[in-house]
GROMACS .gro file of C-alpha atoms in nm:
model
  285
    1UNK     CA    1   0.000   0.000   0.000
    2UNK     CA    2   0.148   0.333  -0.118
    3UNK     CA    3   0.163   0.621   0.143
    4UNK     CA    4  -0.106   0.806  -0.030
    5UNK     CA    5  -0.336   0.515  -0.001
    6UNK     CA    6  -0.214   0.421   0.385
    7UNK     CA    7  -0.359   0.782   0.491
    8UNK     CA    8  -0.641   0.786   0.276
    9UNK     CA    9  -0.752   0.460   0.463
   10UNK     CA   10  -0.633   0.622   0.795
   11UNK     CA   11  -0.860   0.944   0.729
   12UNK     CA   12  -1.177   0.683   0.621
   13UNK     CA   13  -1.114   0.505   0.981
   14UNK     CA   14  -1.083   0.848   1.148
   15UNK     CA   15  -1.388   1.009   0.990
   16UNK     CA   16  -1.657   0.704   1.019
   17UNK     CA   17  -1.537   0.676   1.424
   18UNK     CA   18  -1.597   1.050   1.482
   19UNK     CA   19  -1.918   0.987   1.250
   20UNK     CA   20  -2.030   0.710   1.458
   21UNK     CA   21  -1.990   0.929   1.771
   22UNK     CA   22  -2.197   1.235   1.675
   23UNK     CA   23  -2.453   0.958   1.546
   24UNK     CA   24  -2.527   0.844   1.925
   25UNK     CA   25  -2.649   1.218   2.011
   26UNK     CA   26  -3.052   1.294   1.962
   27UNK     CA   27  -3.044   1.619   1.783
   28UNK     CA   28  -2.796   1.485   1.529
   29UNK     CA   29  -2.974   1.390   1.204
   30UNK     CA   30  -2.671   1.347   0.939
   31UNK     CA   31  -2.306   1.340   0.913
   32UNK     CA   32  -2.179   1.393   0.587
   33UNK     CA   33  -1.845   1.360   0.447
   34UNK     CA   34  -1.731   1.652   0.210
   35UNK     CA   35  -1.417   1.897   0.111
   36UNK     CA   36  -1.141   1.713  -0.114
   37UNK     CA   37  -1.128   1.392   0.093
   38UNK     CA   38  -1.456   1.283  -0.140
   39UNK     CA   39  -1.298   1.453  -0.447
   40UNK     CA   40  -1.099   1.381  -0.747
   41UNK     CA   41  -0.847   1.619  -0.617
   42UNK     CA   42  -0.783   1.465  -0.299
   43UNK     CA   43  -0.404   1.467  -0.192
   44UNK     CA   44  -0.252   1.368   0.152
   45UNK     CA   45  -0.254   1.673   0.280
   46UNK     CA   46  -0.655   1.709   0.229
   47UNK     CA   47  -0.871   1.736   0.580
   48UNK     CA   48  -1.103   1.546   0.711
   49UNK     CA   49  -1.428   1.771   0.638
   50UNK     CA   50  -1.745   1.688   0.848
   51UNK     CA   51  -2.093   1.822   0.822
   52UNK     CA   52  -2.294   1.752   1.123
   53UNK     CA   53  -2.684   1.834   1.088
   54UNK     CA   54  -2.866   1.879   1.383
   55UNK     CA   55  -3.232   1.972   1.507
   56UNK     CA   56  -3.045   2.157   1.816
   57UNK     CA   57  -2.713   2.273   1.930
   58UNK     CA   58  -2.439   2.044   2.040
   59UNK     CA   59  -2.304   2.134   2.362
   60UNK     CA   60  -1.921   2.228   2.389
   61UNK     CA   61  -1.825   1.984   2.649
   62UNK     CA   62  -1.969   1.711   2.421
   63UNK     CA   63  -1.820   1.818   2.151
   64UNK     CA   64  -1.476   1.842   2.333
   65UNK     CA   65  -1.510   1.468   2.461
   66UNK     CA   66  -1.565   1.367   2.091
   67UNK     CA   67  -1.252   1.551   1.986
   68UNK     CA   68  -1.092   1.279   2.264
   69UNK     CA   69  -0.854   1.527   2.425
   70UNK     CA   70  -0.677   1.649   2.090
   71UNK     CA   71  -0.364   1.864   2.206
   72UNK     CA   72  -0.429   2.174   2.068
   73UNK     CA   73  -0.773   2.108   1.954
   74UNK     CA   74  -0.988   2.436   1.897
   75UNK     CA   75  -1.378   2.383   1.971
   76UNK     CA   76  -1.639   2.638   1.905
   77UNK     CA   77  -1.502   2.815   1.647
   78UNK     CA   78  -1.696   3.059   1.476
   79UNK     CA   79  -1.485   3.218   1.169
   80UNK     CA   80  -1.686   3.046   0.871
   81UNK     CA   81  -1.918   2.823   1.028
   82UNK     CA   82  -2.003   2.660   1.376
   83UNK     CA   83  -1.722   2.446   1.379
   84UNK     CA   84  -1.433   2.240   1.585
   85UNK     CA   85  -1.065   2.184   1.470
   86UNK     CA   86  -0.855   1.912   1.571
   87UNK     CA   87  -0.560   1.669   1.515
   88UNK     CA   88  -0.624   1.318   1.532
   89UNK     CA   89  -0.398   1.218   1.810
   90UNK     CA   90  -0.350   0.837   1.717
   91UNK     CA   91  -0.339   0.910   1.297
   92UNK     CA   92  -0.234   1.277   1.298
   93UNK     CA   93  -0.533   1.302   1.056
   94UNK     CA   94  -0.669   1.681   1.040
   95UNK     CA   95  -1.043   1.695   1.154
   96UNK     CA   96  -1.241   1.971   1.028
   97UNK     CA   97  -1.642   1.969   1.220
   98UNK     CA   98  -1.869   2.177   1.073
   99UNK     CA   99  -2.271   2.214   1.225
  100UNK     CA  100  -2.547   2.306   1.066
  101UNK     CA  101  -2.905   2.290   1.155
  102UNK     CA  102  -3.107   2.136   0.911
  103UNK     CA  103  -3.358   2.446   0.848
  104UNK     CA  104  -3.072   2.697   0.752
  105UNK     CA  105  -2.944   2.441   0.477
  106UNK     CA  106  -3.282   2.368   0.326
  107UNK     CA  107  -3.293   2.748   0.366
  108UNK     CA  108  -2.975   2.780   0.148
  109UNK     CA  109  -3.118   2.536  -0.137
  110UNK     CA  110  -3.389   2.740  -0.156
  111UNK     CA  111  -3.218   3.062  -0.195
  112UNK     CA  112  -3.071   2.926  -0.534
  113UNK     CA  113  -3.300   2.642  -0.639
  114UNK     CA  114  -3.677   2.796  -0.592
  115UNK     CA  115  -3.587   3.198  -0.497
  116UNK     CA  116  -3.310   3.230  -0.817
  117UNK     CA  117  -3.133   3.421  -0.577
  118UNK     CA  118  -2.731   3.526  -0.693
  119UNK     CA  119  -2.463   3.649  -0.404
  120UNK     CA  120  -2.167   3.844  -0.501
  121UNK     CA  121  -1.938   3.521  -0.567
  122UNK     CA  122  -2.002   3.154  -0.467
  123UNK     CA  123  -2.329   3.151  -0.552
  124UNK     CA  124  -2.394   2.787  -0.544
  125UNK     CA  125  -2.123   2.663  -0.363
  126UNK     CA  126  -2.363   2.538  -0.035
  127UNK     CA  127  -2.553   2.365  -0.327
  128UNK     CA  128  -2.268   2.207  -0.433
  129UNK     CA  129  -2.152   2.102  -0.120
  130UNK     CA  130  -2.473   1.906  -0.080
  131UNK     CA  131  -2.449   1.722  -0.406
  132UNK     CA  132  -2.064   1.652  -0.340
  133UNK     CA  133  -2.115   1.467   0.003
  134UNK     CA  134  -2.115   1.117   0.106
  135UNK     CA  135  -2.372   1.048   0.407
  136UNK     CA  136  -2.226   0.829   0.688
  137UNK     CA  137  -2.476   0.887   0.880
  138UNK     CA  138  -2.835   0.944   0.813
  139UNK     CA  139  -3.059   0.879   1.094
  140UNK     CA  140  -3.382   0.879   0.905
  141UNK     CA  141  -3.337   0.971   0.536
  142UNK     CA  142  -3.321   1.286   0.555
  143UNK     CA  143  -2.994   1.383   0.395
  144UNK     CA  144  -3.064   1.144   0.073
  145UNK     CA  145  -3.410   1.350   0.040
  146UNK     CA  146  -3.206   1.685   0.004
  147UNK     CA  147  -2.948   1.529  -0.199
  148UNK     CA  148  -3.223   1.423  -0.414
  149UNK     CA  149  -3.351   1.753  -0.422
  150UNK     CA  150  -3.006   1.896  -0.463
  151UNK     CA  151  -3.037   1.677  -0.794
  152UNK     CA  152  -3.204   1.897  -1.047
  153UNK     CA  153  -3.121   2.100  -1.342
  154UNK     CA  154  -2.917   2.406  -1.319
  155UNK     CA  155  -3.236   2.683  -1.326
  156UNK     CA  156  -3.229   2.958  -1.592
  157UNK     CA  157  -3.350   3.177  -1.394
  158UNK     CA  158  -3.050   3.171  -1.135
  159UNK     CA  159  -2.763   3.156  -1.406
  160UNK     CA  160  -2.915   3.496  -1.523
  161UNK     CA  161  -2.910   3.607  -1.194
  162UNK     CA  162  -2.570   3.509  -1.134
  163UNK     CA  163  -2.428   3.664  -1.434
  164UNK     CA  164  -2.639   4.011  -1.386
  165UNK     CA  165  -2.546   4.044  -1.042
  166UNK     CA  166  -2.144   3.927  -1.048
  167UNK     CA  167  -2.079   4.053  -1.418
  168UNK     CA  168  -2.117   4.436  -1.419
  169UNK     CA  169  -1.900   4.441  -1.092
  170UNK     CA  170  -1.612   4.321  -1.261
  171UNK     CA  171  -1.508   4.718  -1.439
  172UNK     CA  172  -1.890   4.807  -1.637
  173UNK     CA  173  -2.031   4.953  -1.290
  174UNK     CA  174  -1.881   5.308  -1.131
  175UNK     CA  175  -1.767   5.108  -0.805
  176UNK     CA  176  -1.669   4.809  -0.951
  177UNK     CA  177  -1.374   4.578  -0.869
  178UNK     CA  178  -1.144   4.793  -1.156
  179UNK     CA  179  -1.256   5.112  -1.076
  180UNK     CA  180  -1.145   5.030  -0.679
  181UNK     CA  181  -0.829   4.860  -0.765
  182UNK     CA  182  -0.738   5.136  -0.990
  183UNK     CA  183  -0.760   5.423  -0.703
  184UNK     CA  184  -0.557   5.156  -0.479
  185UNK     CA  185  -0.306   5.174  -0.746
  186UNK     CA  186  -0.273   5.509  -0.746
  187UNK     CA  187  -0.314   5.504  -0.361
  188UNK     CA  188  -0.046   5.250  -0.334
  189UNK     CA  189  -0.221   5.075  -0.114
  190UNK     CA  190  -0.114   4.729  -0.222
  191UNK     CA  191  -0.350   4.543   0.066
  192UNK     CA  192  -0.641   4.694  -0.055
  193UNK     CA  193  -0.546   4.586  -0.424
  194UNK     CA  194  -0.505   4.207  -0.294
  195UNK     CA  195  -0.826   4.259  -0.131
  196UNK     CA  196  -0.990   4.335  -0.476
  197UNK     CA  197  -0.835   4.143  -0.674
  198UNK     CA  198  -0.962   3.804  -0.455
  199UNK     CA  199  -1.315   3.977  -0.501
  200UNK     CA  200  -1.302   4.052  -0.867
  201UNK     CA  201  -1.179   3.656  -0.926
  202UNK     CA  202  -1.448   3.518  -0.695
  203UNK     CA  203  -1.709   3.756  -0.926
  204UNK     CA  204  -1.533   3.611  -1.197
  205UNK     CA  205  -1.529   3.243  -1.118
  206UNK     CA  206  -1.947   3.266  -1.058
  207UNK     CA  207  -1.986   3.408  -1.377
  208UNK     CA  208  -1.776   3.151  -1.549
  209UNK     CA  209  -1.983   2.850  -1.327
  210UNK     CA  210  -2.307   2.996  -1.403
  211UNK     CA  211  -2.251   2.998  -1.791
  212UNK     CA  212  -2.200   2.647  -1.698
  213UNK     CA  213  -2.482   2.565  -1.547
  214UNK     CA  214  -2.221   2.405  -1.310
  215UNK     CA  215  -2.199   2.430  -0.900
  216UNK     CA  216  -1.963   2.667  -0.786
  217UNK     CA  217  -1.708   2.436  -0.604
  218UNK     CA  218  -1.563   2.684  -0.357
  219UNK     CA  219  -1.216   2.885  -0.310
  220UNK     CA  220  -1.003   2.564  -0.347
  221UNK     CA  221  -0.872   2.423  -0.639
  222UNK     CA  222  -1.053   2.680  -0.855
  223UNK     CA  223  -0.830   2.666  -1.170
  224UNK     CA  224  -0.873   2.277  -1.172
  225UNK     CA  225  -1.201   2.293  -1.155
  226UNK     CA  226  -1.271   2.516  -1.397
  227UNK     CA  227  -1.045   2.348  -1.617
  228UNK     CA  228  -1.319   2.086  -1.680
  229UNK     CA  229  -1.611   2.312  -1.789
  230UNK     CA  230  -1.699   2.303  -2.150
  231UNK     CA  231  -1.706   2.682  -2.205
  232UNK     CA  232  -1.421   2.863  -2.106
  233UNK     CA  233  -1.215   3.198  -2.198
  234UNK     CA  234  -0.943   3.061  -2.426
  235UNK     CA  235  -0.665   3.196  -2.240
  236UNK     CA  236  -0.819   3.164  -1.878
  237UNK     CA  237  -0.571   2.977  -1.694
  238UNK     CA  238  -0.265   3.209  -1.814
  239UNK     CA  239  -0.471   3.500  -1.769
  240UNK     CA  240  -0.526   3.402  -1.393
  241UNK     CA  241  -0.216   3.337  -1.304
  242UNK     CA  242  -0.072   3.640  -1.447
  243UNK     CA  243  -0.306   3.859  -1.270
  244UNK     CA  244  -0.276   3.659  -0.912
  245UNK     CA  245   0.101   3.738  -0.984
  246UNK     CA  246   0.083   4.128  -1.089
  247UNK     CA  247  -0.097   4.170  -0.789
  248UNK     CA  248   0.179   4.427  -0.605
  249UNK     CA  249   0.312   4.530  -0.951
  250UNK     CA  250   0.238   4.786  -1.190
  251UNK     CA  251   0.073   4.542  -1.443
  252UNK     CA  252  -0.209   4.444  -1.254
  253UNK     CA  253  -0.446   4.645  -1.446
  254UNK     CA  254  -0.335   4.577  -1.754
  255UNK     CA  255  -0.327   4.171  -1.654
  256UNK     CA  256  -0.710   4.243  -1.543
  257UNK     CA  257  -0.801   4.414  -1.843
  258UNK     CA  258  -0.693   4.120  -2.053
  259UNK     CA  259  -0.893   3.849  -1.794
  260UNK     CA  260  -1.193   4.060  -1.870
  261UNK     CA  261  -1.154   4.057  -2.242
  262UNK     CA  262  -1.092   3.676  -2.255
  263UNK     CA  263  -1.456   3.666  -2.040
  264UNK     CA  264  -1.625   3.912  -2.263
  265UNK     CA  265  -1.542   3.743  -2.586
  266UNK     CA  266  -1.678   3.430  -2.429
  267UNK     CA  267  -2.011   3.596  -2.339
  268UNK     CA  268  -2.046   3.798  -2.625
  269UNK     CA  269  -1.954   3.546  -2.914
  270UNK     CA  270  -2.282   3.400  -3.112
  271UNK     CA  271  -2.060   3.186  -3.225
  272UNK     CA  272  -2.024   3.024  -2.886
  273UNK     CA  273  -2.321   3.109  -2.646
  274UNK     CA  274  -2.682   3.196  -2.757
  275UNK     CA  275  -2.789   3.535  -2.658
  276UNK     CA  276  -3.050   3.528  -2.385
  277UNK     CA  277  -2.999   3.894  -2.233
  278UNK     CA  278  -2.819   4.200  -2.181
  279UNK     CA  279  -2.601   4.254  -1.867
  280UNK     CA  280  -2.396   4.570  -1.859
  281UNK     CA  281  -2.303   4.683  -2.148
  282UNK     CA  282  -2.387   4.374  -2.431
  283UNK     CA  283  -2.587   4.066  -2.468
  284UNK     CA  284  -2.498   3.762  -2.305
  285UNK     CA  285  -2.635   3.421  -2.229
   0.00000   0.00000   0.00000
């Protein structure tokens, strides 16, 4: 057994034992495996990425005996989501916990799947985060029901929305991402410029999803991702790169610029996309 495949089995082991233990509490529903460890990109370095869903909080000193006395371990963090953080002490497996009660994610299906509603980047990525998990634990059903419902057709209403909502930000409106890293250029502000710059790509990146009609898979891994899509700028990858690495330098602009044109000519080409609307300045699907 290669070393990859010894700690892949080692991080199955460690996830269905903590799965097993959150299982035994009332309030838990589901635990669902997600993250990289259930995708194609999965290295050794990928976490262990629990979703616990629950009818009712789990309280910290449970949550600390599950951890099983982790040096180091941090429970009841708060940054993202309701979450706990620890190393396996036996395996040295990373565990990432993440809770969720099961209202607030039927909530977020519903935002994109009945309401057609579009955020300012990742979009769909809670919807996609359903579809991509693998239930250990599912007390009653429940989590194959909203994979099941997770399991529909991309709706044409919500890649519109996603496009006319994320597209114009990207230089057409007065404030958007261009206009503000321009000013931080001239500011020399090169913090605010990063800052930007990760907003204008995660604008970007649901644009390029939604013309898709693909999930948006989250911050990780982006590039790979989006090299599978069947519609995509025809210099993308460069383009990225170069503008990730201008970021600091006098050429981000122009590198941003040229990352816009490659999206424009996607979205604006016949040729390549029927015309379904007009967001900002042209027609696009």
């Amino acid at each position: 057994m290669s070393s990859f495949e010894s700690k892949l089995s080692e991080s199955v082991t460690v996830a269905e034992r903590v799965a097993r233990e959150f299982a035994s509490l009332p309030q838990v529903e589901a635990v669902a495996l997600s993250g990289s460890r259930v995708s194609e990109f999965r290295d050794e370095n990928s976490d262990v990425d629990l979703y616990v869903y629950a009818t009712a909080d789990i309280p910290l000193d449970v949550r600390v005996a599950i951890a099983g006395g982790a040096p180091g371990a941090e429970i009841g963090n708060a940054t993202w989501e309701p979450g706990d953080e620890w190393i396996d002490a036996e395996t040295g497996v990373a565990v990432d916990v993440m809770y969720r009660h099961m209202r607030w994610i039927e909530e977020q299906l519903d935002r994109v799947l009945v309401q057609h509603e579009a955020s300012v980047g990742y979009s769909t990525c809670f919807w996609f985060n359903v579809l991509h998990s693998q239930a250990l634990f599912d007390r009653a059903g429940w989590f194959a029901g909203l994979q099941r419902r997770a399991e529909q057709p991309y709706p044409a209403e919500l890649r519109r929305a996603i496009i006319a909502k994320n597209y114009p930000l990207l230089r057409h409106n007065q404030s958007s991402y261009l206009r503000q890293i321009e000013l931080a250029v001239k500011r020399n502000d090169p913090v605010s410029v990063n800052h930007r710059v990760a907003a204008l790509l995660a604008s970007y990146f649901d644009v390029l999803f939604a013309v898709n009609e693909q999930q948006h898979p989250g911050e990780k891994r982006l590039l790979r991702h989006a090299a599978g899509l069947a519609k995509v700028p025809r210099e993308m990858e460069r383009q990225v790169q170069e503008v990730v690495a201008a970021v600091g330098g006098g050429e981000v602009l122009a590198r941003i610029n040229e990352l816009i044109d490659g999206l424009d000519e996607l979205l604006f080409d016949p040729g390549r996309l029927p015309e379904i609307g007009n967001f900002g300045g042209g027609t696009v699907v």
